[in-house]
Tab-separated table of C-alpha atoms in Angstrom:
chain	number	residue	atom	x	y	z
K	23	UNK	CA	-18.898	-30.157	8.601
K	24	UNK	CA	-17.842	-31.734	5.096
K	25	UNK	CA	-20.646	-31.841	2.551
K	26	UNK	CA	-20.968	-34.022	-0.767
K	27	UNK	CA	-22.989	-32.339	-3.506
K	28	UNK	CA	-24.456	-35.118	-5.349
K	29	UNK	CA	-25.429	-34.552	-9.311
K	30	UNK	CA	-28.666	-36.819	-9.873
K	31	UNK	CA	-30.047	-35.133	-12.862
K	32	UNK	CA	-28.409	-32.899	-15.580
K	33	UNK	CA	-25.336	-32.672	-17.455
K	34	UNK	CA	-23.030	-33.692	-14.580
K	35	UNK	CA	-25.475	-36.524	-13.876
K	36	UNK	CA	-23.668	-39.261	-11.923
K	37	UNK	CA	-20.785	-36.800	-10.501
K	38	UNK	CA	-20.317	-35.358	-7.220
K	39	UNK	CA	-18.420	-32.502	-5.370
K	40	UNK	CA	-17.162	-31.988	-1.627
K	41	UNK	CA	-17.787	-28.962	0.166
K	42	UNK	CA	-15.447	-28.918	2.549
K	43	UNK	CA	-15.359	-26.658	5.786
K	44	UNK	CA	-15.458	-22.983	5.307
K	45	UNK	CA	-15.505	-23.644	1.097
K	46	UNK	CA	-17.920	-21.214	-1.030
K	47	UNK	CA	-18.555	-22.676	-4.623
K	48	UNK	CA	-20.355	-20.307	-7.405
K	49	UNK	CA	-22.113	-22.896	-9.467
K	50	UNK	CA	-22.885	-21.799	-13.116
K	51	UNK	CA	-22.500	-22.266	-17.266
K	52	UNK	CA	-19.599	-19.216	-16.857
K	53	UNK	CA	-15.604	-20.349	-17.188
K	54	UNK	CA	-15.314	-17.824	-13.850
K	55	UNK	CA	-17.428	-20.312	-12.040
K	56	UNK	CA	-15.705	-22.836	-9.503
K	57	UNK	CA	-18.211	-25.701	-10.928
K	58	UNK	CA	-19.062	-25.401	-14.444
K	59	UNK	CA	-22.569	-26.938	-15.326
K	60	UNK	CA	-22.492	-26.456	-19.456
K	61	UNK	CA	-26.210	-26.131	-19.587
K	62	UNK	CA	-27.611	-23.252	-21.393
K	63	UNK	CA	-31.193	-23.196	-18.753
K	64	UNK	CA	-28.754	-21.947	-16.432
K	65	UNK	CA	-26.944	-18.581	-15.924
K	66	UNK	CA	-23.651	-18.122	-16.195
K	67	UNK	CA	-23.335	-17.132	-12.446
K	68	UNK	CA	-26.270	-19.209	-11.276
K	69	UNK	CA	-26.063	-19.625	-7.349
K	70	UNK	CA	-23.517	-20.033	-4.726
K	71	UNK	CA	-22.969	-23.038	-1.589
K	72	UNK	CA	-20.902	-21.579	1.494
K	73	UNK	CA	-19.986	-24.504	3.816
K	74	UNK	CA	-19.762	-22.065	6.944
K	75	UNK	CA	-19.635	-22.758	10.593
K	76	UNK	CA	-23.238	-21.816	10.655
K	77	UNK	CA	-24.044	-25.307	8.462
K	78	UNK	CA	-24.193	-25.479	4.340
K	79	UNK	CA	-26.584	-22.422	2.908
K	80	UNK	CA	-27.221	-21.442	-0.674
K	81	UNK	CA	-27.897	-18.148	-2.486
K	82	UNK	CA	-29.123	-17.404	-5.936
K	83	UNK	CA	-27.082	-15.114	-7.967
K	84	UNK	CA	-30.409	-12.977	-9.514
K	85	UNK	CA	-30.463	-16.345	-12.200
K	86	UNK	CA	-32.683	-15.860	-15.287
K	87	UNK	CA	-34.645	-19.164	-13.883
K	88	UNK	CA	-34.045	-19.079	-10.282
K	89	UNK	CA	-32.525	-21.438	-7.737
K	90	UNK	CA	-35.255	-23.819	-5.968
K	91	UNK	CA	-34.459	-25.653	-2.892
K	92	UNK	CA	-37.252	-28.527	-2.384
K	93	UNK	CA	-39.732	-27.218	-4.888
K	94	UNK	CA	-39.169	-23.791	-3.560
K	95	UNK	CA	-37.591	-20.602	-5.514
K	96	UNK	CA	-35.587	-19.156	-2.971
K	97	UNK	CA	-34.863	-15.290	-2.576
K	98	UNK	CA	-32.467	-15.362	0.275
K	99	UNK	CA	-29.233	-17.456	1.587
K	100	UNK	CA	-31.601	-21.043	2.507
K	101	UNK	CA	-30.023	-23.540	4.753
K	102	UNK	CA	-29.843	-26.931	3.301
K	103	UNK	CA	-29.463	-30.369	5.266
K	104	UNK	CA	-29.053	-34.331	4.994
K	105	UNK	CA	-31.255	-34.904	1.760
K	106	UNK	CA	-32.240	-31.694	0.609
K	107	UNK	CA	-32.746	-30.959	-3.333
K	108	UNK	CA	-31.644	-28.175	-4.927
K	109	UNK	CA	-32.773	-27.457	-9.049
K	110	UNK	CA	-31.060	-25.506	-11.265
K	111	UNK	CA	-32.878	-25.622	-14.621
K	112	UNK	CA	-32.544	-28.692	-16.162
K	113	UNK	CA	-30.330	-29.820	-13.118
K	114	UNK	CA	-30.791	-31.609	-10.209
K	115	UNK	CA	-28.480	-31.640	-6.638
K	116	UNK	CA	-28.996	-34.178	-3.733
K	117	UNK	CA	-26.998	-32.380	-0.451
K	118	UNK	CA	-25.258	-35.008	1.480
K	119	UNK	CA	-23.740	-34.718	4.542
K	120	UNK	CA	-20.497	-37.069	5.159
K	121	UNK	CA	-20.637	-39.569	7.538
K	122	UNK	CA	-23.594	-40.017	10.336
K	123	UNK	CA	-21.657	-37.597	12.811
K	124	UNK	CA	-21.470	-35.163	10.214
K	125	UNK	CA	-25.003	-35.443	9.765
K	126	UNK	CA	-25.315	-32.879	13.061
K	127	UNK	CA	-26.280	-29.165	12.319
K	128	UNK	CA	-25.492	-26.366	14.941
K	129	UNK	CA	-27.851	-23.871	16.477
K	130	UNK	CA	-26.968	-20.998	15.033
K	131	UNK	CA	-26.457	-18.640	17.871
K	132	UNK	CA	-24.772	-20.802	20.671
K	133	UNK	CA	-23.193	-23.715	18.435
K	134	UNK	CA	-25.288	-26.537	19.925
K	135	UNK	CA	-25.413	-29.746	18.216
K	136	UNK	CA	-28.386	-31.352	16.869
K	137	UNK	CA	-30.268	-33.647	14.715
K	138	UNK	CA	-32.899	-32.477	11.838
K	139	UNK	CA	-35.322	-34.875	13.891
K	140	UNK	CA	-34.750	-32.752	17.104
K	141	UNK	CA	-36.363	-29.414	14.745
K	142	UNK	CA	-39.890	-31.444	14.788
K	143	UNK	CA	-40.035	-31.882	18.499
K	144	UNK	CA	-39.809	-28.718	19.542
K	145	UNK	CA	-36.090	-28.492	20.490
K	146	UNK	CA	-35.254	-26.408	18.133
K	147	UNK	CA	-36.573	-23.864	15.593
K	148	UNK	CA	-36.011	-21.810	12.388
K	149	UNK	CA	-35.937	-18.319	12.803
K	150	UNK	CA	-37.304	-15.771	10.069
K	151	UNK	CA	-34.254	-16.680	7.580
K	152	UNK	CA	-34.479	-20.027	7.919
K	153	UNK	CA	-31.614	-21.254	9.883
K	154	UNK	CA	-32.194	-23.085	13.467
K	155	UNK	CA	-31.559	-22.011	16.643
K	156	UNK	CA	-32.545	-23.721	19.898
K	157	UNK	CA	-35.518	-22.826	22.030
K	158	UNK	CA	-32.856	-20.960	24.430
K	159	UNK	CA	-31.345	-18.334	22.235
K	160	UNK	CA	-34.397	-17.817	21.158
K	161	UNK	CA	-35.049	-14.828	23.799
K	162	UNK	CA	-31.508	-13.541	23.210
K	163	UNK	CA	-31.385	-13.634	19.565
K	164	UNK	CA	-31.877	-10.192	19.124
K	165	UNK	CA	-30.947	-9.167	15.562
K	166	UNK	CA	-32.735	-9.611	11.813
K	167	UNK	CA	-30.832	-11.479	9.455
K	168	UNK	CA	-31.925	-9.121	6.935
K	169	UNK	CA	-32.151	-5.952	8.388
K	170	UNK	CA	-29.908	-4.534	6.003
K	171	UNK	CA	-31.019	-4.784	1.878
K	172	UNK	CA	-28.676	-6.480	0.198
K	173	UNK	CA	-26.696	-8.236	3.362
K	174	UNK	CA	-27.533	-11.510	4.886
K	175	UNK	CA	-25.972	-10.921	8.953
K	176	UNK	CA	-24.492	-14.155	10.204
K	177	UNK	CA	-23.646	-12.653	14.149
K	178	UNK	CA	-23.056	-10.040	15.905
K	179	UNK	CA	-19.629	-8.980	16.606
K	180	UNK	CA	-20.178	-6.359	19.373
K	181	UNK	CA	-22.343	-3.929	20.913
K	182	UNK	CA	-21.687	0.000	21.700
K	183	UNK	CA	-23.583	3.067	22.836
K	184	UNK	CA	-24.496	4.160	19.583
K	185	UNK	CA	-24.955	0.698	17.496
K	186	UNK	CA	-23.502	-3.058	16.724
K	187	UNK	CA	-20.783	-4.408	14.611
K	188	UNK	CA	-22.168	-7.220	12.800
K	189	UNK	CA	-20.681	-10.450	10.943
K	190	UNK	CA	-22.693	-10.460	7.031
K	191	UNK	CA	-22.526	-11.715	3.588
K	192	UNK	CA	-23.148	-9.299	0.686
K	193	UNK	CA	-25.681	-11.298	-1.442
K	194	UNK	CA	-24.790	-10.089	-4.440
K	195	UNK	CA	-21.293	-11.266	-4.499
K	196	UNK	CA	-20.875	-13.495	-1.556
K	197	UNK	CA	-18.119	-11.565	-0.137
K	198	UNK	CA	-18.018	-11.641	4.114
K	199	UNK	CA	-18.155	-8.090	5.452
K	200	UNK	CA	-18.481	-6.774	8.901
K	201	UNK	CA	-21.624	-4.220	8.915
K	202	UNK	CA	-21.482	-1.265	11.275
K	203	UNK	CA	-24.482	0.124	12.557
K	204	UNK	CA	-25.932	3.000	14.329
K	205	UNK	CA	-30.082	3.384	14.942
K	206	UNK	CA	-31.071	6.825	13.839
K	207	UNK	CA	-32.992	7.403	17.322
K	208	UNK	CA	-29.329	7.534	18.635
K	209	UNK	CA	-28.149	10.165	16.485
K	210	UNK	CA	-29.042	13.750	17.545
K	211	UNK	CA	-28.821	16.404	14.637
K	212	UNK	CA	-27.490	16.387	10.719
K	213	UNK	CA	-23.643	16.607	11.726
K	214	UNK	CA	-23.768	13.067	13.846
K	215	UNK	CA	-24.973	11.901	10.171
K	216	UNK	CA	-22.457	13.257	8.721
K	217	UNK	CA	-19.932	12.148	10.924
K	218	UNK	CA	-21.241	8.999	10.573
K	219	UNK	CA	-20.767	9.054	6.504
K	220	UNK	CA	-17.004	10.661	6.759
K	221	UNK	CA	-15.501	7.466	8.060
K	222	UNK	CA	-17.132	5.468	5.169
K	223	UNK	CA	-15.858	8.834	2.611
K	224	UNK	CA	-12.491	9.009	3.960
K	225	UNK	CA	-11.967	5.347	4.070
K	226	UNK	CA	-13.071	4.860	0.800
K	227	UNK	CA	-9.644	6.816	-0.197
K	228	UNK	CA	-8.073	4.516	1.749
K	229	UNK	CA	-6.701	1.294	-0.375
K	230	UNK	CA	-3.744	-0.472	1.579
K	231	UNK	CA	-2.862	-4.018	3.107
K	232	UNK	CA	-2.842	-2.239	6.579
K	233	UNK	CA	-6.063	-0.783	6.329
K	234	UNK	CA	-9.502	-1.675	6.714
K	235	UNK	CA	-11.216	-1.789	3.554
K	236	UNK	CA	-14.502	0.483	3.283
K	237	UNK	CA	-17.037	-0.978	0.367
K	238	UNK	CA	-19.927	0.792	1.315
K	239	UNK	CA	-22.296	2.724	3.286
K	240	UNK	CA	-25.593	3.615	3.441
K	241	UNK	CA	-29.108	3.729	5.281
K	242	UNK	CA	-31.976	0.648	5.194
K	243	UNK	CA	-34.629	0.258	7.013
K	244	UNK	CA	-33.941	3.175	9.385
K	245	UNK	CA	-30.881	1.812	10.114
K	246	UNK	CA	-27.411	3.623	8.786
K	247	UNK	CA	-24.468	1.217	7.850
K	248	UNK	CA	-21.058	0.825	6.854
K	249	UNK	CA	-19.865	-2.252	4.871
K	250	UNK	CA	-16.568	-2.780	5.553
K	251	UNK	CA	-13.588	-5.679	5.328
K	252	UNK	CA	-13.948	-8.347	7.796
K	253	UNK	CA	-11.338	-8.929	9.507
K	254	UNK	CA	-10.249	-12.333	10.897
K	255	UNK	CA	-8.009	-11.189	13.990
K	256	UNK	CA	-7.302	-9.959	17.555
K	257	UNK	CA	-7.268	-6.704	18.801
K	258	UNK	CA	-3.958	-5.696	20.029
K	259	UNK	CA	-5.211	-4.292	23.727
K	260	UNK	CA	-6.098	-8.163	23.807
K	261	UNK	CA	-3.026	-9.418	23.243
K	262	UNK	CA	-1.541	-7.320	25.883
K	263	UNK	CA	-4.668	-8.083	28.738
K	264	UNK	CA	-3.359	-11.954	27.804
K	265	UNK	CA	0.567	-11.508	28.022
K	266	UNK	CA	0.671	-8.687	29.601
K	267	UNK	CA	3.585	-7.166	27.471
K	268	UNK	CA	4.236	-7.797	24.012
K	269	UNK	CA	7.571	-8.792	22.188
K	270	UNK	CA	10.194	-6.853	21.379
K	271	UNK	CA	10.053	-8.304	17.478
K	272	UNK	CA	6.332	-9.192	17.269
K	273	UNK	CA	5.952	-5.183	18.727
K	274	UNK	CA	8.159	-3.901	15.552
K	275	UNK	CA	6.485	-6.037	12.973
K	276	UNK	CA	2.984	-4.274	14.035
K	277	UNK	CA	4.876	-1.228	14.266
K	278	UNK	CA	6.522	-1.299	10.721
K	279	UNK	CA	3.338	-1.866	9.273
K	280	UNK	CA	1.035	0.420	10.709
K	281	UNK	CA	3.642	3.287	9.986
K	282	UNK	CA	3.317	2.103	6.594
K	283	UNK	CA	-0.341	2.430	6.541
K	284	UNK	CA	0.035	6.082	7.886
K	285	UNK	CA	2.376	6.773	5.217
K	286	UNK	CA	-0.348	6.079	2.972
K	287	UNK	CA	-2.992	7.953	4.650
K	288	UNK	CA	-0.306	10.879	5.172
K	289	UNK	CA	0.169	10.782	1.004
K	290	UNK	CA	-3.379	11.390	0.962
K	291	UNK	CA	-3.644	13.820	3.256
K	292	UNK	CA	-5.783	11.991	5.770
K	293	UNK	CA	-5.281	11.865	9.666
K	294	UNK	CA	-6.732	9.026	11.540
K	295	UNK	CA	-6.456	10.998	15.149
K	296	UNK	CA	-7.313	7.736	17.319
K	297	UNK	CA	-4.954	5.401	16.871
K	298	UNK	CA	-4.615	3.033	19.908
K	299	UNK	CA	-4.190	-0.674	20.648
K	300	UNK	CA	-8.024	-1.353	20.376
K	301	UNK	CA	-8.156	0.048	16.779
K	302	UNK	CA	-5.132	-2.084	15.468
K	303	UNK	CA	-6.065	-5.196	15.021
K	304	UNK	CA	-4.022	-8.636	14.012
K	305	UNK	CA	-4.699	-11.752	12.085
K	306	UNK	CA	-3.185	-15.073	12.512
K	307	UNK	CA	-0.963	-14.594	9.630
K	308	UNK	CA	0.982	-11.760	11.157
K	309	UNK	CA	-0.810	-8.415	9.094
K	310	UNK	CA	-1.407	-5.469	11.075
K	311	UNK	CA	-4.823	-4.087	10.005
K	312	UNK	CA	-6.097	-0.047	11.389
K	313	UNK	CA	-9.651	-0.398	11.916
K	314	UNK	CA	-12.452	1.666	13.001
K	315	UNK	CA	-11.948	5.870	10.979
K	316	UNK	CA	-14.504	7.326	12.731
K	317	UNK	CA	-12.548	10.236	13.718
K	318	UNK	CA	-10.497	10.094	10.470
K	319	UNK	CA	-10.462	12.981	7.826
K	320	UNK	CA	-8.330	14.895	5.590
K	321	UNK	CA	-6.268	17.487	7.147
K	322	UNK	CA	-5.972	19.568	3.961
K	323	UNK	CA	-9.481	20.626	4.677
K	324	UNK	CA	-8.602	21.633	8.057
K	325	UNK	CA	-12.234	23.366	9.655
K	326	UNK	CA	-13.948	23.010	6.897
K	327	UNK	CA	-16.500	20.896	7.238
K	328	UNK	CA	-17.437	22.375	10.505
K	329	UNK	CA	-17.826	18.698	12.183
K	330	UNK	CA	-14.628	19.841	14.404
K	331	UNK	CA	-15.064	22.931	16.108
K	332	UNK	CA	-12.052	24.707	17.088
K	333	UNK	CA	-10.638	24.072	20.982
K	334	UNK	CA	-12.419	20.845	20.344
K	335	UNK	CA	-9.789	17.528	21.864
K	336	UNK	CA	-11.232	13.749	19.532
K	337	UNK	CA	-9.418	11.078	20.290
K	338	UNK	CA	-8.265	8.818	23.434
K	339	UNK	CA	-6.436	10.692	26.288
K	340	UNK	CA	-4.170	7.771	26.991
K	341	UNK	CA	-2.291	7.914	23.293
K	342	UNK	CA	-3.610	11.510	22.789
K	343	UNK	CA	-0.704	14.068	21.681
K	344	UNK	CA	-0.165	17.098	23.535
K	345	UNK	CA	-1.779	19.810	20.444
K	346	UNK	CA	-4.727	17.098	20.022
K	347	UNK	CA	-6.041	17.550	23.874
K	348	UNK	CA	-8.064	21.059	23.246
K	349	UNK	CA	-7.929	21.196	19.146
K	350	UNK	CA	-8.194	18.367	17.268
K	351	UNK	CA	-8.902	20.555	14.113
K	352	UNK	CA	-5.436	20.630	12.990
K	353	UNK	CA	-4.013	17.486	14.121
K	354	UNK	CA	-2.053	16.122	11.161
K	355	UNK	CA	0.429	13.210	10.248
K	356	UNK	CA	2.691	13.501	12.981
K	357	UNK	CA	-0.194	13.232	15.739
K	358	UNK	CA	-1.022	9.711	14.539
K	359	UNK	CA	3.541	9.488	14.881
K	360	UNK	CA	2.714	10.310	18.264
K	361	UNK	CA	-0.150	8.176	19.150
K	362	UNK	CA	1.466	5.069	17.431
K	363	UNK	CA	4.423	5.963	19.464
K	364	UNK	CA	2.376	5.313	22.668
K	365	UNK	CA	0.688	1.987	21.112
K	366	UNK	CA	4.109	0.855	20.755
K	367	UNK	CA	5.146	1.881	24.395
K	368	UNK	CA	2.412	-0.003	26.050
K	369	UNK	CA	3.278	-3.392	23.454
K	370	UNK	CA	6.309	-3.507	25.015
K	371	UNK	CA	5.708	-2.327	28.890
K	372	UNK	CA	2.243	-3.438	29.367
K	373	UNK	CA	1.576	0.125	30.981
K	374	UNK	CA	0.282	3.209	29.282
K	375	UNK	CA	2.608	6.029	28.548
K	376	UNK	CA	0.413	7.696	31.399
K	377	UNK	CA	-2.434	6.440	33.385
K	378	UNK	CA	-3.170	8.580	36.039
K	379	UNK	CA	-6.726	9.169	38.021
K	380	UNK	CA	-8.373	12.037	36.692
K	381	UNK	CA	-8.924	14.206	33.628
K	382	UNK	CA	-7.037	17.464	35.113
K	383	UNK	CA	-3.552	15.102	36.165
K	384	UNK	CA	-3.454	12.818	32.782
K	385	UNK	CA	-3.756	16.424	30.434
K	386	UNK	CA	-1.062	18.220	32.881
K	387	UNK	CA	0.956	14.861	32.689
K	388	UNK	CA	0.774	14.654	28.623
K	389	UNK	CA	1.410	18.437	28.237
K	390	UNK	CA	4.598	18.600	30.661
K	391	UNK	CA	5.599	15.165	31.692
K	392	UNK	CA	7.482	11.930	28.914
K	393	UNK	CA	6.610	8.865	30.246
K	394	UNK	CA	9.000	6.951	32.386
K	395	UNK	CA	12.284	5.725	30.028
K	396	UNK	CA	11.306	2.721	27.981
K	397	UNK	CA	14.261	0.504	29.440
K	398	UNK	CA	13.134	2.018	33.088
K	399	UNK	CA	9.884	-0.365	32.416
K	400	UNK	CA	11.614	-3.297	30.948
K	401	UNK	CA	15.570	-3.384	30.938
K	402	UNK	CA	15.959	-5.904	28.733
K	403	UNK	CA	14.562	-3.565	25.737
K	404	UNK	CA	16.563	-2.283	23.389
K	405	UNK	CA	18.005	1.335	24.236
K	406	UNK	CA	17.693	2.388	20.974
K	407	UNK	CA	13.889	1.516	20.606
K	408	UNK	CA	14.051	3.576	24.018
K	409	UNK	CA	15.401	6.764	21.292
K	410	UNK	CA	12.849	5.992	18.639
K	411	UNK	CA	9.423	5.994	20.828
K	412	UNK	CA	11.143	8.858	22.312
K	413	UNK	CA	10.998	10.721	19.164
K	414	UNK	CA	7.758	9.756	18.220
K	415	UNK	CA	6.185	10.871	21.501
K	416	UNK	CA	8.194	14.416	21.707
K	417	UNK	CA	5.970	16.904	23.179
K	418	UNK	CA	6.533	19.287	20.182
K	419	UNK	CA	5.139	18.323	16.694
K	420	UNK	CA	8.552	19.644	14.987
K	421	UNK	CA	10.685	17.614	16.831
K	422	UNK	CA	8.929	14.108	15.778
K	423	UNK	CA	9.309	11.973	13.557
K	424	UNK	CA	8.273	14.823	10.282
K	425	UNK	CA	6.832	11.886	8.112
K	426	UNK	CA	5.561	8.261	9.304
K	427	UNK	CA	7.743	6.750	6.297
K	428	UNK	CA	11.180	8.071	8.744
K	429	UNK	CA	9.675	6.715	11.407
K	430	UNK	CA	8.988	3.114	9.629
K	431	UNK	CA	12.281	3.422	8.378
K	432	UNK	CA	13.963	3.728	12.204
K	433	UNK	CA	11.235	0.862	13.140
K	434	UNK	CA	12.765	-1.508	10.342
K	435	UNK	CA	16.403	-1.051	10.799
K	436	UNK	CA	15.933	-1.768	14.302
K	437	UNK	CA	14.186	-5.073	13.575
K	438	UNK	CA	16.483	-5.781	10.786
K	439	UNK	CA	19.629	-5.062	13.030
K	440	UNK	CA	17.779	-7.554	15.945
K	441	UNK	CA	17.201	-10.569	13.603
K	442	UNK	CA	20.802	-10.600	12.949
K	443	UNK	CA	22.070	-10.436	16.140
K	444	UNK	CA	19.353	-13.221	16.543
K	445	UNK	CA	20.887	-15.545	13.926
K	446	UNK	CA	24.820	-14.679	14.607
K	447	UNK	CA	24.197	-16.000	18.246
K	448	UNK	CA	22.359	-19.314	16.801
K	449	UNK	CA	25.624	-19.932	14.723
């Protein structure tokens, strides 16, 4: 929905801005602002508008003065509608939506259209932060916006055993984050806790383009968090539930990239040990992103920590290496080699390496057994992507790929080598 921000009173009296779909402004006296009010009753970062699929909502940046929205100082991210004021010190805002249409707001949990009028007869309602839902999602809406200082939750992303995944907005800067969450009643003794806080520690090391970022973790309210990058993408074991397999160059791009990421990790000594189509995920641009380090940690402190006990197998069986299945203490870089390895297999077969009934005949079948020949599956793949997977899943450590960077390096030429055969047979 396209917004105009009309300037009725002020320095910018008589002007007005479009907030277009998706578009966050910080309004303020500062050059770093995206609309510059020079007023000195204002602070330099006064308050920020996000246009977001939710409807138009504004937050005040902790202004000397405050941000009021019809008469009210606000303290939290306020929806604002057809005709609402907003005041920044000696400046005035009228919100206008464009066009009658556009004049519609959502519910905020199911999308459903409606009319400010509707909120009056009962249709529809404002929950604790303000924004309106309808009478319907009202039993389902089972979150607080603010149940986390600091973060203003949007949705919720997902549910597991232990806790959600949830869609927020860090107040303080505006930046969209996805909040992970566990409830303390779930967690069982001090090392859950601290297993807890070694993804966000480990992560924190972590600074790459192929890697989810970690910003910060915590505990509020009796709820512990993890602030994290949001990402804006598919999971990969999606992708291959919709096609089924996955392309042969779409497969090495995701490949190439996520090897680079574990050269990165492997430079810093840090093992993911779970890596597995549901924990790389892809946006629409094409980046590869490895998500979710809850069983990452740095293999230079091998059994140190004690959160590993020896004989102890983390990870998922299906991708799991053969020295990972009864001691996951000492897994290092080239276990991740071998669990991208079987990523990469299923991509392209749309079949785990090995998928067999029970616990007892996938562990004999992962410590004896390679899975059946790449271009067995699928004969129209590439024999030598046949030789690299191969590699990467050999059943001893020393025999692998020694370094992710080699293995990138086999995953590139490959590529490289296909996308000009592609373009000689096009000429």
């Amino acid at each position: 929905m396209r917004f105009e921000l009309r300037f009725v009173h002020g320095a910018r009296a008589g002007q007005s801005m479009a907030l277009e779909d998706n578009q966050s402004v910080v309004i303020g006296r500062g050059t770093e602002t995206n609309c510059r009010i020079q007023d000195p009753s204002i602070s330099r970062r006064h308050c920020q508008l996000a246009n977001s699929p939710q409807g138009l909502f504004v937050f005040d940046l902790n202004s000397s003065n405050g941000t009021y929205v019809n008469g009210q100082r606000i303290a939290q991210w306020t929806p604002l509608g057809q005709g609402d004021q907003i005041v920044l010190g000696q400046n005035q805002i009228e919100v206008h939506s464009a066009g009658q249409a556009q004049a519609q707001q959502q519910c905020h949990a199911c999308g459903r259209a409606f009319r400010p009028v509707e909120i009056t007869n009962g249709h529809f309602s404002r929950d604790p932060s303000g924004r309106v839902i309808c009478v319907e999602c009202v039993a389902r809406y089972d979150f607080d916006p603010h149940m986390i200082e600091g973060y203003f939750i949007e949705r919720k992303l997902g549910q597991g055993a232990f806790g959600a995944v949830f869609r927020a907005v860090q107040q303080q800067t505006g930046q969209q984050v996805a909040l992970k969450t566990v409830l303390p009643q779930l967690i069982q003794n001090e090392k859950d806790v601290q297993r807890f806080f070694r993804e966000a520690n480990t992560g924190k090391e972590l600074v790459h383009p192929n890697i989810i970022r970690i910003y910060d973790a915590g505990e509020s309210g009796g709820c512990y968090y993890i602030a994290m990058e949001y990402v804006d993408g598919r999971e990969i074991n999606d992708l291959i539930e919709q096609y089924g397999s996955i392309a042969v160059g779409y497969t090495l791009r995701v490949g190439v990239q996520i090897a680079n990421a574990l050269q990165h990790a492997y430079e810093r000594r840090i093992v993911h040990r779970d890596i597995k189509p549901e924990n790389i995920m892809v946006t629409p641009q094409g980046i590869a992103k490895l998500v979710d380090l809850g069983l990452a940690k740095n293999f230079k402190h091998a059994g140190e920590t004690g959160l590993t006990a020896p004989g102890e197998g983390m990870g998922t069986l299906a991708y799991m290496p053969p020295e990972q299945l009864d001691n996951a203490v000492h897994a290092d870089q080239r276990s991740d080699i071998y669990s991208l390895g079987a990523s990469l297999y299923h991509m392209l077969t749309g079949q785990r390496p090995f998928n067999e009934r029970t616990t007892r005949k996938f562990i004999m079948k992962i410590l004896r057994d390679m899975p059946e020949p790449l271009c067995s599956v699928n004969p129209a793949l590439p024999r030598e992507l046949e030789e690299i997977l191969g590699r990467a899943m050999a059943k001893d450590p020393v025999e692998r790929y020694q370094t992710p960077i080699e293995f990138e390096q086999d995953l590139s030429g490959l590529f490289d080598k296909l996308a000009r055969a592609y373009q000689s047979s096009r000429t």
